[in-house]
Amino acid sequence: QVQLQESGPGLVKPSQTLSLTCTVSGGSISSGSYHWSWIRQPAGKGLEWIGRIHTSGSTNYKPSLKSRLTILLDTSKNQFSLELSSVTAADTAVYYCASSRYGSGNAFDIWGQGTMVTVSS
Amino acid sequence: QSALTQPPSASGSPGQSVTISCTGTSSDVGGYNYVSWYQQHPGKAPKLMISEVNKRPSGVPDRFSGSKSGNTASLTVSGLQAEDEADYYCSSYAGSNNLLFGGGTKLTVL
């Protein structure tokens, strides 16, 4: 049973870079054909898909975030990561990592528990 | 692209059925059979309830069903139970490797 766990700083200063890691356990991040995504949710608001990386290493980003976003795959550590630069208060949210099997219609069947990130000085 | 449109709230009594809509455009909901539905209880991560418009993952009760007509997808919960009270979100592929979520619907079991 694959499980996902987010980790990273809970507080980031404005204009700095937000960095999070998602650790995959119970399976190999490089086996099969999966998309590994980041999704966020501001307090009391809805879900927002941020971007994803395929097992092959190819990435897709939400157009409005593309200029600030980098998602990387580290197969040696069984992890994938998120880097969001030039953050503002609008980036404050619970950040989830999630996976979807390629060909499943982009359905996120496994989620991490989420990690709260606050952007504040 | 804008988020998909869901009603902010829905409600029903135990045993009743309730349907939640998710409206998009021909570029997302209407253009692909890649609509998913998620259930989220307070403080918890979302849980996949429906994929590809009407497919139920293993373990999801058959009280949950999905459908689509044109640019609108729907989630129906039949035989409402107290534990169904939660927020529900739809999502859709929007082309060009982009994914959209709906704004969410708070389902109250009266």
PDB file of C-alpha atoms in Angstrom:
ATOM      1  CA  GLN A   1       0.000   0.000   0.000  1.00  0.00           C
ATOM      2  CA  VAL A   2       1.665   3.182  -1.231  1.00  0.00           C
ATOM      3  CA  GLN A   3       1.615   6.087   1.220  1.00  0.00           C
ATOM      4  CA  LEU A   4       2.649   9.706   0.768  1.00  0.00           C
ATOM      5  CA  GLN A   5       4.039  12.092   3.391  1.00  0.00           C
ATOM      6  CA  GLU A   6       4.722  15.792   2.929  1.00  0.00           C
ATOM      7  CA  SER A   7       7.495  17.583   4.792  1.00  0.00           C
ATOM      8  CA  GLY A   8       9.004  21.047   4.852  1.00  0.00           C
ATOM      9  CA  PRO A   9       9.019  24.402   6.657  1.00  0.00           C
ATOM     10  CA  GLY A  10       5.713  25.575   8.018  1.00  0.00           C
ATOM     11  CA  LEU A  11       6.666  29.251   7.751  1.00  0.00           C
ATOM     12  CA  VAL A  12       8.171  31.045   4.771  1.00  0.00           C
ATOM     13  CA  LYS A  13       8.938  34.751   4.437  1.00  0.00           C
ATOM     14  CA  PRO A  14       7.426  36.785   1.597  1.00  0.00           C
ATOM     15  CA  SER A  15       9.525  36.866  -1.588  1.00  0.00           C
ATOM     16  CA  GLN A  16      11.396  33.714  -0.552  1.00  0.00           C
ATOM     17  CA  THR A  17      11.103  30.189  -1.992  1.00  0.00           C
ATOM     18  CA  LEU A  18       8.713  27.613  -0.582  1.00  0.00           C
ATOM     19  CA  SER A  19      10.225  24.118  -0.687  1.00  0.00           C
ATOM     20  CA  LEU A  20       8.349  20.919   0.136  1.00  0.00           C
ATOM     21  CA  THR A  21       9.138  17.241  -0.227  1.00  0.00           C
ATOM     22  CA  CYS A  22       6.804  14.284  -0.636  1.00  0.00           C
ATOM     23  CA  THR A  23       8.189  10.915   0.460  1.00  0.00           C
ATOM     24  CA  VAL A  24       6.714   7.811  -1.134  1.00  0.00           C
ATOM     25  CA  SER A  25       6.636   4.657   0.981  1.00  0.00           C
ATOM     26  CA  GLY A  26       5.325   1.172   0.268  1.00  0.00           C
ATOM     27  CA  GLY A  27       6.359   1.296  -3.373  1.00  0.00           C
ATOM     28  CA  SER A  28       8.903   2.691  -5.807  1.00  0.00           C
ATOM     29  CA  ILE A  29       8.329   6.165  -7.223  1.00  0.00           C
ATOM     30  CA  SER A  30       9.874   5.020 -10.488  1.00  0.00           C
ATOM     31  CA  SER A  31       7.899   1.821 -11.032  1.00  0.00           C
ATOM     32  CA  GLY A  32       4.822   1.784 -13.199  1.00  0.00           C
ATOM     33  CA  SER A  33       3.471   4.890 -14.869  1.00  0.00           C
ATOM     34  CA  TYR A  34       2.250   7.513 -12.446  1.00  0.00           C
ATOM     35  CA  HIS A  35       1.806  11.240 -12.153  1.00  0.00           C
ATOM     36  CA  TRP A  36       2.938  12.726  -8.859  1.00  0.00           C
ATOM     37  CA  SER A  37       1.077  15.962  -8.151  1.00  0.00           C
ATOM     38  CA  TRP A  38       0.981  18.889  -5.757  1.00  0.00           C
ATOM     39  CA  ILE A  39      -2.396  20.316  -4.746  1.00  0.00           C
ATOM     40  CA  ARG A  40      -3.052  23.140  -2.291  1.00  0.00           C
ATOM     41  CA  GLN A  41      -5.977  24.398  -0.265  1.00  0.00           C
ATOM     42  CA  PRO A  42      -6.134  27.822   1.424  1.00  0.00           C
ATOM     43  CA  ALA A  43      -7.950  27.792   4.746  1.00  0.00           C
ATOM     44  CA  GLY A  44     -11.696  27.512   4.229  1.00  0.00           C
ATOM     45  CA  LYS A  45     -11.339  27.406   0.465  1.00  0.00           C
ATOM     46  CA  GLY A  46     -11.279  24.890  -2.351  1.00  0.00           C
ATOM     47  CA  LEU A  47      -8.599  22.693  -3.862  1.00  0.00           C
ATOM     48  CA  GLU A  48      -6.162  23.969  -6.468  1.00  0.00           C
ATOM     49  CA  TRP A  49      -4.011  21.716  -8.627  1.00  0.00           C
ATOM     50  CA  ILE A  50      -0.511  23.187  -8.828  1.00  0.00           C
ATOM     51  CA  GLY A  51       1.451  20.808 -11.020  1.00  0.00           C
ATOM     52  CA  ARG A  52       2.777  17.294 -11.497  1.00  0.00           C
ATOM     53  CA  ILE A  53       5.720  15.180 -12.553  1.00  0.00           C
ATOM     54  CA  HIS A  54       5.515  11.887 -14.401  1.00  0.00           C
ATOM     55  CA  THR A  55       7.563   8.822 -13.531  1.00  0.00           C
ATOM     56  CA  SER A  56       9.593   9.656 -16.649  1.00  0.00           C
ATOM     57  CA  GLY A  57      10.478  13.077 -15.236  1.00  0.00           C
ATOM     58  CA  SER A  58       8.281  15.164 -17.534  1.00  0.00           C
ATOM     59  CA  THR A  59       6.413  17.990 -15.804  1.00  0.00           C
ATOM     60  CA  ASN A  60       3.152  19.903 -16.219  1.00  0.00           C
ATOM     61  CA  TYR A  61       2.387  23.111 -14.321  1.00  0.00           C
ATOM     62  CA  LYS A  62      -0.709  25.201 -13.696  1.00  0.00           C
ATOM     63  CA  PRO A  63      -0.318  28.003 -16.255  1.00  0.00           C
ATOM     64  CA  SER A  64      -0.703  30.832 -13.735  1.00  0.00           C
ATOM     65  CA  LEU A  65       2.085  29.403 -11.546  1.00  0.00           C
ATOM     66  CA  LYS A  66       4.431  28.164 -14.242  1.00  0.00           C
ATOM     67  CA  SER A  67       6.896  31.039 -13.966  1.00  0.00           C
ATOM     68  CA  ARG A  68       7.442  30.411 -10.219  1.00  0.00           C
ATOM     69  CA  LEU A  69       7.166  26.638 -10.014  1.00  0.00           C
ATOM     70  CA  THR A  70       9.566  23.715 -10.200  1.00  0.00           C
ATOM     71  CA  ILE A  71       8.720  20.077  -9.457  1.00  0.00           C
ATOM     72  CA  LEU A  72      11.519  17.554  -9.280  1.00  0.00           C
ATOM     73  CA  LEU A  73      11.804  13.779  -8.947  1.00  0.00           C
ATOM     74  CA  ASP A  74      14.491  12.110  -6.787  1.00  0.00           C
ATOM     75  CA  THR A  75      14.311   8.393  -7.454  1.00  0.00           C
ATOM     76  CA  SER A  76      17.275   7.639  -5.167  1.00  0.00           C
ATOM     77  CA  LYS A  77      15.306   8.950  -2.186  1.00  0.00           C
ATOM     78  CA  ASN A  78      11.870   7.887  -3.467  1.00  0.00           C
ATOM     79  CA  GLN A  79      10.748  11.498  -3.231  1.00  0.00           C
ATOM     80  CA  PHE A  80       9.416  14.324  -5.339  1.00  0.00           C
ATOM     81  CA  SER A  81       9.587  17.964  -4.432  1.00  0.00           C
ATOM     82  CA  LEU A  82       7.996  21.361  -4.968  1.00  0.00           C
ATOM     83  CA  GLU A  83       9.750  24.712  -5.209  1.00  0.00           C
ATOM     84  CA  LEU A  84       7.597  27.833  -5.455  1.00  0.00           C
ATOM     85  CA  SER A  85       9.534  31.075  -5.701  1.00  0.00           C
ATOM     86  CA  SER A  86       8.653  34.676  -4.848  1.00  0.00           C
ATOM     87  CA  VAL A  87       5.879  33.667  -2.488  1.00  0.00           C
ATOM     88  CA  THR A  88       3.241  36.019  -1.130  1.00  0.00           C
ATOM     89  CA  ALA A  89       0.500  35.691   1.462  1.00  0.00           C
ATOM     90  CA  ALA A  90      -1.702  34.280  -1.312  1.00  0.00           C
ATOM     91  CA  ASP A  91       0.453  31.153  -1.298  1.00  0.00           C
ATOM     92  CA  THR A  92      -0.513  30.372   2.302  1.00  0.00           C
ATOM     93  CA  ALA A  93      -2.317  27.021   2.243  1.00  0.00           C
ATOM     94  CA  VAL A  94      -2.310  23.361   3.164  1.00  0.00           C
ATOM     95  CA  TYR A  95      -0.192  21.636   0.543  1.00  0.00           C
ATOM     96  CA  TYR A  96      -0.983  18.052  -0.424  1.00  0.00           C
ATOM     97  CA  CYS A  97       0.977  15.635  -2.540  1.00  0.00           C
ATOM     98  CA  ALA A  98      -1.070  13.069  -4.448  1.00  0.00           C
ATOM     99  CA  SER A  99      -0.651  10.399  -7.094  1.00  0.00           C
ATOM    100  CA  SER A 100      -2.652   9.373 -10.127  1.00  0.00           C
ATOM    101  CA  ARG A 101      -2.064   6.321 -12.258  1.00  0.00           C
ATOM    102  CA  TYR A 102      -1.399   7.196 -15.890  1.00  0.00           C
ATOM    103  CA  GLY A 103      -4.534   6.413 -17.878  1.00  0.00           C
ATOM    104  CA  SER A 104      -6.856   6.732 -14.883  1.00  0.00           C
ATOM    105  CA  GLY A 105      -8.310   9.993 -16.085  1.00  0.00           C
ATOM    106  CA  ASN A 106      -6.149  12.034 -13.719  1.00  0.00           C
ATOM    107  CA  ALA A 107      -7.909  10.673 -10.653  1.00  0.00           C
ATOM    108  CA  PHE A 108      -5.914  11.214  -7.463  1.00  0.00           C
ATOM    109  CA  ASP A 109      -6.286   7.925  -5.627  1.00  0.00           C
ATOM    110  CA  ILE A 110      -3.565   8.387  -3.013  1.00  0.00           C
ATOM    111  CA  TRP A 111      -3.050  11.550  -0.960  1.00  0.00           C
ATOM    112  CA  GLY A 112      -0.647  12.662   1.705  1.00  0.00           C
ATOM    113  CA  GLN A 113      -2.043  14.062   4.946  1.00  0.00           C
ATOM    114  CA  GLY A 114      -1.135  17.613   3.950  1.00  0.00           C
ATOM    115  CA  THR A 115       1.210  20.178   5.431  1.00  0.00           C
ATOM    116  CA  MET A 116       0.331  23.744   6.380  1.00  0.00           C
ATOM    117  CA  VAL A 117       2.539  26.476   4.960  1.00  0.00           C
ATOM    118  CA  THR A 118       2.183  30.072   6.097  1.00  0.00           C
ATOM    119  CA  VAL A 119       3.794  32.943   4.216  1.00  0.00           C
ATOM    120  CA  SER A 120       4.486  35.731   6.686  1.00  0.00           C
ATOM    121  CA  SER A 121       7.326  37.939   7.824  1.00  0.00           C
TER     122      SER A 121
ATOM    123  CA  GLN B   1      -9.082  28.927 -16.886  1.00  0.00           C
ATOM    124  CA  SER B   2     -11.614  29.345 -14.083  1.00  0.00           C
ATOM    125  CA  ALA B   3     -12.488  26.770 -11.471  1.00  0.00           C
ATOM    126  CA  LEU B   4     -15.429  24.498 -12.179  1.00  0.00           C
ATOM    127  CA  THR B   5     -18.735  25.698 -10.728  1.00  0.00           C
ATOM    128  CA  GLN B   6     -20.364  23.815  -7.858  1.00  0.00           C
ATOM    129  CA  PRO B   7     -23.224  24.894  -5.565  1.00  0.00           C
ATOM    130  CA  PRO B   8     -21.817  26.009  -2.206  1.00  0.00           C
ATOM    131  CA  SER B   9     -24.151  23.766  -0.272  1.00  0.00           C
ATOM    132  CA  ALA B  10     -26.518  20.819  -0.535  1.00  0.00           C
ATOM    133  CA  SER B  11     -28.544  18.933   2.026  1.00  0.00           C
ATOM    134  CA  GLY B  12     -30.806  15.975   2.555  1.00  0.00           C
ATOM    135  CA  SER B  13     -32.303  13.835   5.277  1.00  0.00           C
ATOM    136  CA  PRO B  14     -31.011  10.371   6.127  1.00  0.00           C
ATOM    137  CA  GLY B  15     -32.133   7.858   3.542  1.00  0.00           C
ATOM    138  CA  GLN B  16     -32.797  10.483   0.885  1.00  0.00           C
ATOM    139  CA  SER B  17     -30.816  11.122  -2.290  1.00  0.00           C
ATOM    140  CA  VAL B  18     -28.932  14.288  -3.118  1.00  0.00           C
ATOM    141  CA  THR B  19     -27.232  15.347  -6.350  1.00  0.00           C
ATOM    142  CA  ILE B  20     -24.327  17.773  -6.582  1.00  0.00           C
ATOM    143  CA  SER B  21     -23.561  19.433  -9.906  1.00  0.00           C
ATOM    144  CA  CYS B  22     -20.249  20.490 -11.406  1.00  0.00           C
ATOM    145  CA  THR B  23     -20.430  22.821 -14.384  1.00  0.00           C
ATOM    146  CA  GLY B  24     -17.569  23.568 -16.711  1.00  0.00           C
ATOM    147  CA  THR B  25     -17.136  24.201 -20.399  1.00  0.00           C
ATOM    148  CA  SER B  26     -16.608  22.253 -23.588  1.00  0.00           C
ATOM    149  CA  SER B  27     -12.868  22.654 -22.943  1.00  0.00           C
ATOM    150  CA  ASP B  28     -12.924  20.689 -19.719  1.00  0.00           C
ATOM    151  CA  VAL B  29     -15.954  18.783 -18.363  1.00  0.00           C
ATOM    152  CA  GLY B  30     -17.687  18.618 -21.722  1.00  0.00           C
ATOM    153  CA  GLY B  31     -14.599  17.747 -23.682  1.00  0.00           C
ATOM    154  CA  TYR B  32     -13.309  14.750 -21.775  1.00  0.00           C
ATOM    155  CA  ASN B  33     -14.639  11.839 -19.724  1.00  0.00           C
ATOM    156  CA  TYR B  34     -12.063  12.648 -17.072  1.00  0.00           C
ATOM    157  CA  VAL B  35     -14.207  13.950 -14.225  1.00  0.00           C
ATOM    158  CA  SER B  36     -13.429  12.844 -10.675  1.00  0.00           C
ATOM    159  CA  TRP B  37     -15.177  13.446  -7.366  1.00  0.00           C
ATOM    160  CA  TYR B  38     -13.584  13.721  -3.920  1.00  0.00           C
ATOM    161  CA  GLN B  39     -14.979  13.641  -0.401  1.00  0.00           C
ATOM    162  CA  GLN B  40     -13.224  15.674   2.289  1.00  0.00           C
ATOM    163  CA  HIS B  41     -14.028  15.562   5.988  1.00  0.00           C
ATOM    164  CA  PRO B  42     -12.835  18.472   8.181  1.00  0.00           C
ATOM    165  CA  GLY B  43      -9.101  18.398   8.770  1.00  0.00           C
ATOM    166  CA  LYS B  44      -8.615  15.389   6.519  1.00  0.00           C
ATOM    167  CA  ALA B  45      -7.159  14.805   3.083  1.00  0.00           C
ATOM    168  CA  PRO B  46      -9.601  14.355   0.202  1.00  0.00           C
ATOM    169  CA  LYS B  47     -10.680  10.830  -0.738  1.00  0.00           C
ATOM    170  CA  LEU B  48     -11.394   9.694  -4.286  1.00  0.00           C
ATOM    171  CA  MET B  49     -15.041   8.673  -4.665  1.00  0.00           C
ATOM    172  CA  ILE B  50     -15.583   8.636  -8.460  1.00  0.00           C
ATOM    173  CA  SER B  51     -13.166   8.627 -11.392  1.00  0.00           C
ATOM    174  CA  GLU B  52     -13.681   8.958 -15.135  1.00  0.00           C
ATOM    175  CA  VAL B  53     -17.220  10.302 -14.671  1.00  0.00           C
ATOM    176  CA  ASN B  54     -18.797   7.164 -13.233  1.00  0.00           C
ATOM    177  CA  LYS B  55     -16.195   4.661 -12.038  1.00  0.00           C
ATOM    178  CA  ARG B  56     -16.230   3.777  -8.351  1.00  0.00           C
ATOM    179  CA  PRO B  57     -12.899   2.789  -6.771  1.00  0.00           C
ATOM    180  CA  SER B  58     -12.789  -0.333  -4.670  1.00  0.00           C
ATOM    181  CA  GLY B  59     -14.209   0.297  -1.216  1.00  0.00           C
ATOM    182  CA  VAL B  60     -16.476   3.189  -2.153  1.00  0.00           C
ATOM    183  CA  PRO B  61     -20.119   2.367  -1.381  1.00  0.00           C
ATOM    184  CA  ASP B  62     -22.402   1.923  -4.381  1.00  0.00           C
ATOM    185  CA  ARG B  63     -24.575   4.664  -2.894  1.00  0.00           C
ATOM    186  CA  PHE B  64     -22.209   7.032  -4.686  1.00  0.00           C
ATOM    187  CA  SER B  65     -22.644   7.409  -8.430  1.00  0.00           C
ATOM    188  CA  GLY B  66     -21.490   9.821 -11.104  1.00  0.00           C
ATOM    189  CA  SER B  67     -22.810  10.976 -14.450  1.00  0.00           C
ATOM    190  CA  LYS B  68     -22.282  13.672 -17.061  1.00  0.00           C
ATOM    191  CA  SER B  69     -24.413  15.525 -19.540  1.00  0.00           C
ATOM    192  CA  GLY B  70     -22.821  18.099 -21.786  1.00  0.00           C
ATOM    193  CA  ASN B  71     -20.688  20.485 -19.745  1.00  0.00           C
ATOM    194  CA  THR B  72     -22.167  19.419 -16.405  1.00  0.00           C
ATOM    195  CA  ALA B  73     -21.134  16.452 -14.292  1.00  0.00           C
ATOM    196  CA  SER B  74     -23.098  15.218 -11.297  1.00  0.00           C
ATOM    197  CA  LEU B  75     -22.482  13.224  -8.154  1.00  0.00           C
ATOM    198  CA  THR B  76     -25.478  11.479  -6.614  1.00  0.00           C
ATOM    199  CA  VAL B  77     -25.455  10.145  -3.082  1.00  0.00           C
ATOM    200  CA  SER B  78     -28.327   7.773  -2.445  1.00  0.00           C
ATOM    201  CA  GLY B  79     -29.528   6.533   0.921  1.00  0.00           C
ATOM    202  CA  LEU B  80     -27.840   9.414   2.735  1.00  0.00           C
ATOM    203  CA  GLN B  81     -26.022   8.517   5.926  1.00  0.00           C
ATOM    204  CA  ALA B  82     -24.644  10.734   8.668  1.00  0.00           C
ATOM    205  CA  GLU B  83     -21.068   9.944   7.661  1.00  0.00           C
ATOM    206  CA  ASP B  84     -21.696  11.344   4.179  1.00  0.00           C
ATOM    207  CA  GLU B  85     -21.682  14.850   5.650  1.00  0.00           C
ATOM    208  CA  ALA B  86     -18.537  16.388   4.180  1.00  0.00           C
ATOM    209  CA  ASP B  87     -17.234  18.702   1.490  1.00  0.00           C
ATOM    210  CA  TYR B  88     -17.293  17.345  -2.053  1.00  0.00           C
ATOM    211  CA  TYR B  89     -15.070  18.499  -4.896  1.00  0.00           C
ATOM    212  CA  CYS B  90     -15.158  17.710  -8.591  1.00  0.00           C
ATOM    213  CA  SER B  91     -12.148  17.862 -10.858  1.00  0.00           C
ATOM    214  CA  SER B  92     -11.694  17.647 -14.597  1.00  0.00           C
ATOM    215  CA  TYR B  93      -8.946  17.438 -17.147  1.00  0.00           C
ATOM    216  CA  ALA B  94      -8.892  20.760 -18.991  1.00  0.00           C
ATOM    217  CA  GLY B  95      -6.639  19.961 -21.912  1.00  0.00           C
ATOM    218  CA  SER B  96      -2.999  20.930 -22.428  1.00  0.00           C
ATOM    219  CA  ASN B  97      -2.014  18.901 -19.362  1.00  0.00           C
ATOM    220  CA  ASN B  98      -4.000  21.169 -17.054  1.00  0.00           C
ATOM    221  CA  LEU B  99      -6.383  20.074 -14.313  1.00  0.00           C
ATOM    222  CA  LEU B 100      -9.187  22.033 -12.666  1.00  0.00           C
ATOM    223  CA  PHE B 101     -11.099  21.606  -9.418  1.00  0.00           C
ATOM    224  CA  GLY B 102     -14.538  22.858  -8.525  1.00  0.00           C
ATOM    225  CA  GLY B 103     -15.073  25.270  -5.663  1.00  0.00           C
ATOM    226  CA  GLY B 104     -16.541  22.567  -3.459  1.00  0.00           C
ATOM    227  CA  THR B 105     -19.984  21.738  -2.065  1.00  0.00           C
ATOM    228  CA  LYS B 106     -20.729  21.331   1.620  1.00  0.00           C
ATOM    229  CA  LEU B 107     -23.160  18.438   2.039  1.00  0.00           C
ATOM    230  CA  THR B 108     -25.252  18.539   5.194  1.00  0.00           C
ATOM    231  CA  VAL B 109     -27.215  15.541   6.407  1.00  0.00           C
ATOM    232  CA  LEU B 110     -30.228  16.980   8.210  1.00  0.00           C
TER     233      LEU B 110
END
